[in-house]
Coordinates of C-alpha atoms in Angstrom, one line a residue:
M223 CA -113.1 -48.0 13.1
L224 CA -109.5 -49.1 13.7
A225 CA -107.1 -46.8 15.7
V226 CA -103.4 -47.6 15.8
V227 CA -101.5 -45.7 18.5
W228 CA -97.9 -44.7 18.4
E229 CA -95.7 -44.5 21.4
G230 CA -96.8 -40.8 21.4
D231 CA -100.5 -39.7 21.5
V232 CA -100.9 -39.3 17.7
K233 CA -103.3 -41.9 16.3
R234 CA -104.1 -43.1 12.8
H235 CA -107.7 -44.1 12.3
S236 CA -108.7 -46.3 9.4
I237 CA -112.2 -45.4 8.1
T238 CA -114.5 -46.1 5.2
P239 CA -114.2 -43.5 2.4
R240 CA -117.2 -41.4 1.6
H241 CA -119.5 -42.6 -1.1
N242 CA -118.7 -40.9 -4.4
W243 CA -116.0 -38.8 -2.7
Q244 CA -114.3 -38.1 -6.0
K245 CA -117.3 -36.1 -7.2
I246 CA -117.6 -34.4 -3.8
V247 CA -114.0 -33.0 -3.8
E248 CA -114.2 -32.1 -7.5
D249 CA -117.2 -30.0 -6.7
Q250 CA -115.2 -28.3 -4.0
G251 CA -112.5 -27.3 -6.5
F252 CA -110.0 -30.2 -6.2
P253 CA -109.8 -32.0 -9.6
F254 CA -106.4 -33.6 -9.2
H255 CA -107.2 -36.0 -6.4
T256 CA -106.0 -39.1 -8.2
S257 CA -103.0 -37.8 -10.2
G258 CA -99.4 -38.7 -9.8
V259 CA -99.1 -41.3 -7.1
R260 CA -98.9 -45.0 -7.5
P261 CA -98.2 -47.2 -4.5
A262 CA -94.8 -48.9 -4.8
D263 CA -96.1 -52.2 -3.4
G264 CA -99.3 -52.2 -5.6
S265 CA -101.5 -51.8 -2.6
G266 CA -104.3 -49.2 -2.2
S267 CA -106.2 -47.3 -4.9
G268 CA -103.3 -45.3 -6.2
T269 CA -105.1 -42.0 -5.4
Y270 CA -103.2 -39.0 -4.1
W271 CA -106.0 -37.9 -1.7
A272 CA -106.6 -40.6 0.9
E273 CA -110.2 -41.0 2.2
D274 CA -109.5 -44.3 4.1
A275 CA -107.7 -42.8 7.1
Y276 CA -107.0 -39.7 9.2
Y277 CA -104.6 -38.7 11.9
E278 CA -105.6 -37.5 15.4
F279 CA -103.4 -35.2 17.5
S280 CA -103.8 -34.0 21.0
L281 CA -104.0 -30.3 21.7
A282 CA -100.5 -30.5 23.3
E283 CA -99.1 -32.0 20.1
I284 CA -100.7 -29.4 18.0
E285 CA -99.3 -26.6 20.1
Q286 CA -95.9 -28.2 19.9
I287 CA -96.1 -28.2 16.1
E288 CA -97.4 -24.6 16.1
A289 CA -94.5 -23.4 18.3
A290 CA -92.0 -25.2 16.1
T291 CA -93.4 -23.6 13.0
E292 CA -93.2 -20.1 14.4
E293 CA -89.6 -20.7 15.7
L294 CA -88.5 -22.1 12.3
Q295 CA -89.9 -19.1 10.6
R296 CA -88.0 -16.8 13.0
I297 CA -84.7 -18.5 12.4
S298 CA -85.3 -18.8 8.7
L299 CA -85.8 -15.0 8.3
A300 CA -82.6 -14.5 10.3
A301 CA -80.8 -16.8 7.9
V302 CA -82.0 -14.7 4.9
N303 CA -80.5 -11.7 6.5
Y304 CA -77.3 -13.6 7.1
V305 CA -77.0 -14.9 3.6
C306 CA -77.6 -11.5 2.0
G307 CA -74.4 -10.3 3.7
R308 CA -72.4 -13.4 2.4
P309 CA -71.8 -13.5 -1.4
D310 CA -70.0 -16.8 -0.9
L311 CA -73.2 -18.4 0.4
M312 CA -75.2 -16.9 -2.5
Q313 CA -72.7 -18.6 -4.7
K314 CA -73.1 -21.9 -2.8
L315 CA -76.9 -21.6 -3.3
A316 CA -76.3 -21.5 -7.1
I317 CA -77.8 -18.0 -7.3
P318 CA -76.2 -16.5 -10.4
E319 CA -73.9 -13.6 -9.5
R320 CA -75.9 -11.1 -11.6
F321 CA -78.9 -11.8 -9.4
H322 CA -77.2 -11.4 -6.1
D323 CA -78.2 -7.7 -5.8
F324 CA -81.7 -8.5 -7.1
V325 CA -82.3 -10.9 -4.2
K326 CA -80.6 -8.6 -1.7
R327 CA -82.6 -5.5 -2.8
S328 CA -85.8 -7.5 -2.4
W329 CA -84.8 -8.3 1.2
S330 CA -83.6 -4.8 2.0
R331 CA -87.0 -3.5 0.8
R332 CA -88.7 -6.2 2.9
D333 CA -90.8 -7.2 -0.1
P334 CA -93.9 -8.8 1.3
H335 CA -94.4 -12.6 1.2
V336 CA -97.6 -14.6 1.6
Y337 CA -97.1 -18.2 2.7
G338 CA -94.8 -21.2 3.0
R339 CA -94.9 -24.8 4.1
F340 CA -92.4 -26.5 6.5
D341 CA -92.2 -30.3 6.1
L342 CA -91.5 -31.7 9.5
G343 CA -90.6 -35.0 10.9
Y344 CA -92.5 -35.7 14.2
D345 CA -93.0 -38.8 16.4
G346 CA -95.4 -37.3 18.9
K347 CA -92.7 -37.3 21.6
S348 CA -89.6 -35.3 20.7
P349 CA -89.6 -31.8 19.1
P350 CA -90.6 -31.6 15.4
K351 CA -87.6 -31.6 13.0
L352 CA -87.3 -29.6 9.8
L353 CA -86.9 -31.8 6.8
E354 CA -87.4 -29.1 4.1
N355 CA -88.7 -25.6 3.7
N356 CA -91.1 -25.2 0.8
A357 CA -90.9 -21.4 0.9
D358 CA -91.4 -20.4 -2.7
T359 CA -93.9 -22.6 -4.5
P360 CA -95.6 -24.8 -1.9
T361 CA -98.5 -27.0 -3.1
T362 CA -101.0 -29.2 -1.3
L363 CA -102.8 -25.9 -0.5
I364 CA -106.3 -26.6 -1.7
E365 CA -106.5 -30.0 0.0
S366 CA -105.0 -28.6 3.2
S367 CA -107.1 -25.4 3.4
V368 CA -110.5 -26.4 1.9
I369 CA -110.9 -30.1 1.3
Q370 CA -109.9 -31.6 4.7
W371 CA -112.0 -28.9 6.4
H372 CA -115.1 -30.0 4.4
W373 CA -114.2 -33.6 5.0
L374 CA -114.3 -33.1 8.8
E375 CA -117.6 -31.1 8.6
Q376 CA -119.3 -33.8 6.5
V377 CA -118.0 -36.9 8.1
Y378 CA -117.9 -35.8 11.8
G379 CA -119.8 -32.5 11.9
G380 CA -122.0 -32.6 15.0
S381 CA -121.6 -36.3 15.5
T382 CA -118.7 -36.2 18.0
G383 CA -120.2 -33.8 20.4
G384 CA -117.5 -31.3 19.7
S385 CA -114.7 -33.7 20.7
L386 CA -113.0 -33.4 17.4
D387 CA -111.7 -30.2 15.8
Q388 CA -109.2 -29.3 13.2
F389 CA -106.3 -26.9 13.7
N390 CA -106.8 -25.4 10.3
S391 CA -107.3 -21.7 9.7
I392 CA -105.2 -21.5 6.6
H393 CA -108.1 -20.1 4.5
E394 CA -108.9 -17.3 6.9
K395 CA -105.3 -16.4 7.4
L396 CA -104.7 -16.2 3.6
I397 CA -107.7 -13.9 3.3
A398 CA -106.4 -11.7 6.1
R399 CA -102.9 -11.7 4.4
C400 CA -104.4 -10.4 1.2
G401 CA -106.3 -7.8 3.1
A402 CA -102.9 -6.6 4.5
L403 CA -101.3 -6.7 1.0
A404 CA -104.0 -4.6 -0.7
P405 CA -102.9 -1.3 0.9
L406 CA -99.4 -1.9 -0.5
M407 CA -100.7 -1.8 -4.0
T408 CA -101.6 1.2 -6.1
K409 CA -105.4 1.7 -6.0
G410 CA -107.1 0.2 -9.0
T411 CA -104.0 -1.9 -10.0
P412 CA -104.6 -5.6 -10.3
L413 CA -102.5 -8.4 -8.8
Y414 CA -101.9 -10.8 -11.7
F415 CA -101.9 -14.6 -11.0
L416 CA -99.6 -16.5 -13.3
A417 CA -99.8 -20.2 -14.0
I418 CA -98.1 -22.4 -16.6
K419 CA -100.3 -24.0 -19.3
D420 CA -101.4 -27.7 -19.3
N421 CA -100.9 -28.2 -15.5
L422 CA -104.1 -28.9 -13.8
E423 CA -102.8 -28.8 -10.2
E424 CA -101.0 -25.5 -10.8
F425 CA -104.0 -23.9 -12.5
A426 CA -106.4 -25.0 -9.7
T427 CA -104.0 -23.8 -6.9
V428 CA -103.4 -20.4 -8.6
E429 CA -107.2 -20.0 -9.1
Y430 CA -107.8 -20.8 -5.5
L431 CA -105.3 -18.2 -4.4
R432 CA -106.8 -15.7 -6.8
D433 CA -110.2 -16.3 -5.2
V434 CA -108.7 -15.9 -1.8
A435 CA -107.1 -12.6 -2.9
M436 CA -110.4 -11.3 -4.1
Q437 CA -112.1 -12.2 -0.8
G438 CA -109.3 -10.2 0.8
G439 CA -110.1 -7.1 -1.2
C440 CA -107.5 -7.3 -4.1
L441 CA -108.3 -6.6 -7.7
T442 CA -107.0 -9.6 -9.7
E443 CA -106.3 -10.8 -13.2
F444 CA -105.3 -14.2 -14.5
L445 CA -102.5 -14.8 -17.1
Y446 CA -100.7 -17.8 -18.3
L447 CA -96.9 -17.5 -17.7
Q448 CA -96.2 -18.3 -21.3
D449 CA -98.3 -15.2 -22.3
L450 CA -96.2 -12.9 -20.2
G451 CA -95.1 -10.0 -22.4
W452 CA -92.3 -7.4 -22.3
H453 CA -92.5 -3.8 -23.5
P454 CA -88.9 -2.7 -24.3
P455 CA -89.5 1.1 -24.3
K456 CA -91.3 1.1 -21.0
R457 CA -89.1 -1.8 -19.6
R458 CA -92.2 -3.4 -18.2
F459 CA -93.8 -6.8 -18.1
T460 CA -97.2 -6.7 -19.8
D461 CA -100.4 -8.8 -20.3
L462 CA -102.0 -9.8 -23.6
Q463 CA -103.5 -6.3 -23.9
E464 CA -100.1 -4.6 -23.4
M465 CA -101.2 -3.4 -19.9
P466 CA -98.3 -3.1 -17.5
I467 CA -98.0 -5.7 -14.7
D468 CA -97.1 -4.0 -11.4
Y469 CA -97.8 -6.9 -9.1
A470 CA -97.7 -10.7 -9.9
F471 CA -98.1 -14.0 -8.1
K472 CA -96.3 -16.9 -9.7
L473 CA -96.3 -20.6 -8.8
Y474 CA -93.0 -21.0 -10.7
P475 CA -89.8 -21.3 -8.7
W476 CA -87.2 -18.6 -8.6
E477 CA -84.4 -20.9 -9.7
W478 CA -86.3 -21.4 -13.0
M479 CA -87.4 -17.7 -13.3
I480 CA -83.8 -16.4 -13.2
R481 CA -82.8 -18.9 -15.9
E482 CA -85.6 -18.2 -18.3
E483 CA -85.3 -16.2 -21.5
F484 CA -87.0 -13.3 -19.8
A485 CA -84.5 -13.4 -16.8
P486 CA -82.7 -10.1 -17.9
N487 CA -86.1 -8.4 -17.8
L488 CA -86.5 -9.3 -14.1
L489 CA -83.5 -7.1 -13.4
E490 CA -84.7 -4.2 -15.6
S491 CA -88.1 -4.1 -14.0
D492 CA -86.9 -4.7 -10.4
E493 CA -88.1 -1.3 -9.2
C494 CA -91.6 -1.5 -10.8
T495 CA -92.8 -5.1 -10.5
G496 CA -93.7 -6.7 -7.2
W497 CA -93.5 -10.5 -7.1
I498 CA -95.2 -13.0 -4.8
E499 CA -93.4 -14.9 -3.6
P500 CA -90.6 -12.3 -3.5
P501 CA -87.0 -12.8 -4.9
W502 CA -85.6 -13.3 -1.4
K503 CA -87.5 -16.5 -1.1
A504 CA -84.8 -17.9 -3.5
I505 CA -82.7 -18.3 -0.4
L506 CA -85.2 -20.2 1.7
S507 CA -86.6 -22.5 -0.9
N508 CA -83.1 -23.8 -1.6
K509 CA -82.1 -26.9 0.4
G510 CA -78.7 -25.2 1.0
I511 CA -80.5 -23.3 3.7
L512 CA -80.4 -26.5 5.8
P513 CA -76.7 -26.5 6.5
I514 CA -76.7 -22.7 6.8
L515 CA -79.3 -22.9 9.5
W516 CA -77.4 -25.6 11.3
E517 CA -74.2 -23.5 11.1
M518 CA -76.1 -20.5 12.6
F519 CA -78.1 -22.5 15.2
P520 CA -76.1 -25.7 16.0
G521 CA -78.0 -28.1 18.2
H522 CA -81.3 -26.4 17.7
P523 CA -84.1 -28.7 18.8
N524 CA -86.1 -28.2 15.6
L525 CA -83.2 -28.8 13.2
L526 CA -81.4 -31.9 12.0
P527 CA -77.6 -31.7 11.6
A528 CA -76.8 -30.7 8.0
Y529 CA -73.6 -30.0 6.1
W530 CA -72.2 -29.3 2.7
G531 CA -70.4 -32.6 2.7
E532 CA -69.7 -35.7 4.7
H533 CA -69.2 -34.9 8.4
P534 CA -68.9 -36.9 11.7
G535 CA -72.0 -35.0 13.0
L536 CA -74.2 -37.0 10.5
G537 CA -73.7 -40.2 12.4
G538 CA -74.2 -43.6 10.8
E539 CA -77.2 -42.7 8.5
Y540 CA -77.8 -39.6 6.4
I541 CA -79.5 -38.4 3.3
T542 CA -78.1 -36.4 0.4
K543 CA -80.4 -33.9 -1.4
P544 CA -79.7 -31.8 -4.5
I545 CA -80.0 -28.2 -3.5
L546 CA -82.6 -27.4 -6.2
G547 CA -84.2 -30.8 -6.4
R548 CA -88.0 -31.1 -6.4
E549 CA -90.5 -33.8 -5.4
G550 CA -88.0 -36.1 -3.8
A551 CA -85.8 -36.5 -6.9
N552 CA -82.2 -37.7 -6.8
M553 CA -82.1 -38.2 -3.0
K554 CA -79.8 -40.9 -1.6
V555 CA -79.9 -42.6 1.8
V556 CA -76.5 -43.6 3.1
S557 CA -76.4 -46.2 5.9
T558 CA -74.2 -48.8 7.4
D559 CA -77.1 -51.2 7.1
P560 CA -77.5 -52.2 3.4
A561 CA -81.2 -52.8 3.9
R562 CA -81.8 -49.2 4.7
R563 CA -80.0 -47.7 1.7
M564 CA -82.1 -46.3 -1.1
E565 CA -81.9 -43.8 -3.9
T566 CA -84.4 -42.0 -6.0
A567 CA -84.1 -41.1 -9.7
G568 CA -84.6 -37.7 -11.3
E569 CA -83.3 -34.8 -13.3
Y570 CA -81.1 -33.2 -10.6
G571 CA -78.2 -35.7 -10.3
T572 CA -75.5 -33.2 -11.4
E573 CA -76.5 -30.5 -8.9
P574 CA -74.6 -29.6 -5.7
K575 CA -75.9 -31.6 -2.8
I576 CA -76.3 -31.1 0.9
F577 CA -75.9 -33.8 3.6
Q578 CA -78.6 -34.1 6.3
K579 CA -78.8 -36.5 9.2
L580 CA -81.4 -39.1 8.5
F581 CA -84.8 -38.8 10.3
R582 CA -86.7 -42.1 10.4
L583 CA -90.3 -41.3 9.9
P584 CA -92.7 -42.8 12.5
Q585 CA -94.3 -46.0 11.1
V586 CA -97.9 -46.9 11.7
D587 CA -99.3 -50.5 11.2
G588 CA -96.1 -51.5 9.4
R589 CA -97.0 -49.7 6.2
H590 CA -97.6 -46.0 6.6
F591 CA -95.2 -43.2 7.3
M592 CA -96.2 -39.6 8.1
T593 CA -94.7 -36.2 7.7
I594 CA -96.3 -32.9 8.9
G595 CA -96.9 -30.2 6.4
S596 CA -97.1 -27.1 8.6
W597 CA -98.2 -23.9 6.8
E598 CA -96.7 -20.6 7.7
T599 CA -99.0 -17.6 7.4
S600 CA -98.4 -14.4 9.4
L601 CA -95.8 -16.3 11.6
Q602 CA -98.5 -18.8 12.6
G603 CA -98.8 -22.5 11.9
C604 CA -101.6 -24.4 10.3
V605 CA -101.2 -28.2 10.3
S606 CA -101.9 -30.8 7.6
A607 CA -100.9 -34.4 7.8
R608 CA -99.6 -36.5 4.9
I609 CA -99.1 -40.3 4.5
H610 CA -95.9 -41.3 2.7
S611 CA -95.9 -44.2 0.3
P612 CA -95.4 -47.5 2.0
S613 CA -91.9 -48.1 0.6
S614 CA -90.5 -44.8 1.9
S615 CA -89.4 -44.6 5.5
T616 CA -87.2 -41.6 5.0
Q617 CA -87.5 -38.0 3.9
A618 CA -87.6 -39.1 0.2
G619 CA -90.5 -40.3 -1.9
L620 CA -93.9 -39.5 -3.2
S621 CA -96.8 -39.2 -0.7
R622 CA -100.5 -39.5 -0.3
M623 CA -102.3 -37.0 1.8
C624 CA -105.0 -37.5 4.4
S625 CA -106.8 -35.3 6.8
S626 CA -106.0 -34.5 10.4
T627 CA -108.0 -33.7 13.5
S628 CA -107.3 -32.6 17.1
T629 CA -109.0 -33.5 20.3
N630 CA -111.0 -30.5 21.4
E631 CA -109.5 -29.6 24.7
K632 CA -110.3 -25.9 25.1
V633 CA -109.3 -25.2 21.5
R634 CA -109.2 -21.5 20.7
P635 CA -112.6 -20.3 19.3
S636 CA -111.0 -18.9 16.1
H637 CA -110.2 -22.5 15.1
L638 CA -113.8 -23.8 15.6
Q639 CA -115.7 -21.7 13.0
P640 CA -114.5 -20.5 9.6
A641 CA -114.5 -16.7 9.3
A642 CA -115.0 -16.8 5.5
S643 CA -116.5 -19.0 2.9
R644 CA -114.8 -22.2 1.9
S645 CA -117.3 -23.1 -0.7
R646 CA -116.2 -24.0 -4.2
F647 CA -114.3 -21.1 -5.7
L648 CA -115.1 -19.6 -9.1
H649 CA -111.8 -18.0 -10.1
S650 CA -109.0 -19.6 -8.9
V651 CA -101.6 -15.1 0.8
C652 CA -97.2 -14.4 7.0
G653 CA -94.8 -12.2 8.2
I654 CA -93.1 -9.4 6.4
L655 CA -94.9 -6.3 5.0
G656 CA -92.7 -3.9 3.1
G657 CA -92.3 -1.7 0.1
W658 CA -94.3 -1.9 -3.2
K659 CA -96.8 0.8 -4.2
Y660 CA -95.0 2.0 -7.4

């Protein structure tokens, strides 16, 4: 086993992949392990899920990431409250004017939310920095919650004398979150889980969350988003049997929802349909939240300087990001050094952009770059590590994901043993608890 150490304590270990690992993770409900990622330099297997390495953190580093996640969630919610009182900022976030009150009402009701994922830059020494907030439709959930847990149990379970653990209670916290949501729903009324057709990753993620919700005590139903109906006399969304939909989880971003053909129906049914994630997440999932946070909390140790245009505070290197861009599309690195400049293609080139000071991702063994995907559930963090593609040393680009561990130094007992089943699911959410119960 080869361990490469940074200047901090975080270590990257190169290991031999498990035999027949593809079949193992598929049996655990993770069928899209090889889709979508091709190494830019032609190296590696081209798989998205990486079995050939893992990252090791010290307990102190894990606690630093956890504290940063909780702090970022606190200031993010403060930013939502701030934006709801500023129509000009709603406009800058490209939220259509007719939906301003829709979003504001959702916040004033404190519509409940379930989860989110902060993408952090971290070098093991200085405080973690927020790169982006995936607050509305975060993915990498199955692999973070279930797959890397089983990986640790199978590869190192019992063989390290308890020296390795994993700061990973996402699954248990999601179940607890669903248990807290259930009393907000009318008894006997299901929570519908909506997914778009012909998207394996989305279907698997939604079905996992549906299974988690059932473990938390929620009655559930599945429906493809394309089959979402509308009953004009009742002014209600309906399923294929014309049953009204009171509560719905969607893995479909709000910036798309409010531009769909059914967008006017969202306004009509505002007081009788509860959405997860709620409409106020349209503020946080927008990259325009980055300069808003910096305006509200200038110099915050967990933030990078960010602005709506070029600014001296950006220094010599910065990155531009379209406010509604996804998966690293249409980002541009501006630098005085020509060798550091880069730009990604995509479909968001005409959108408004924000300007964020460049954070150089820590590099390991000359090839690998890492970001932290830290999950927010009930204002607590759950950490997963990701390896960026070798050609990408900035906040842009596709990534591969690998597991993480922590050195067991008096790790809290709740993180040592799972409180609920992580076995393969059959049918397949944190902060605010508010209204609902129509």
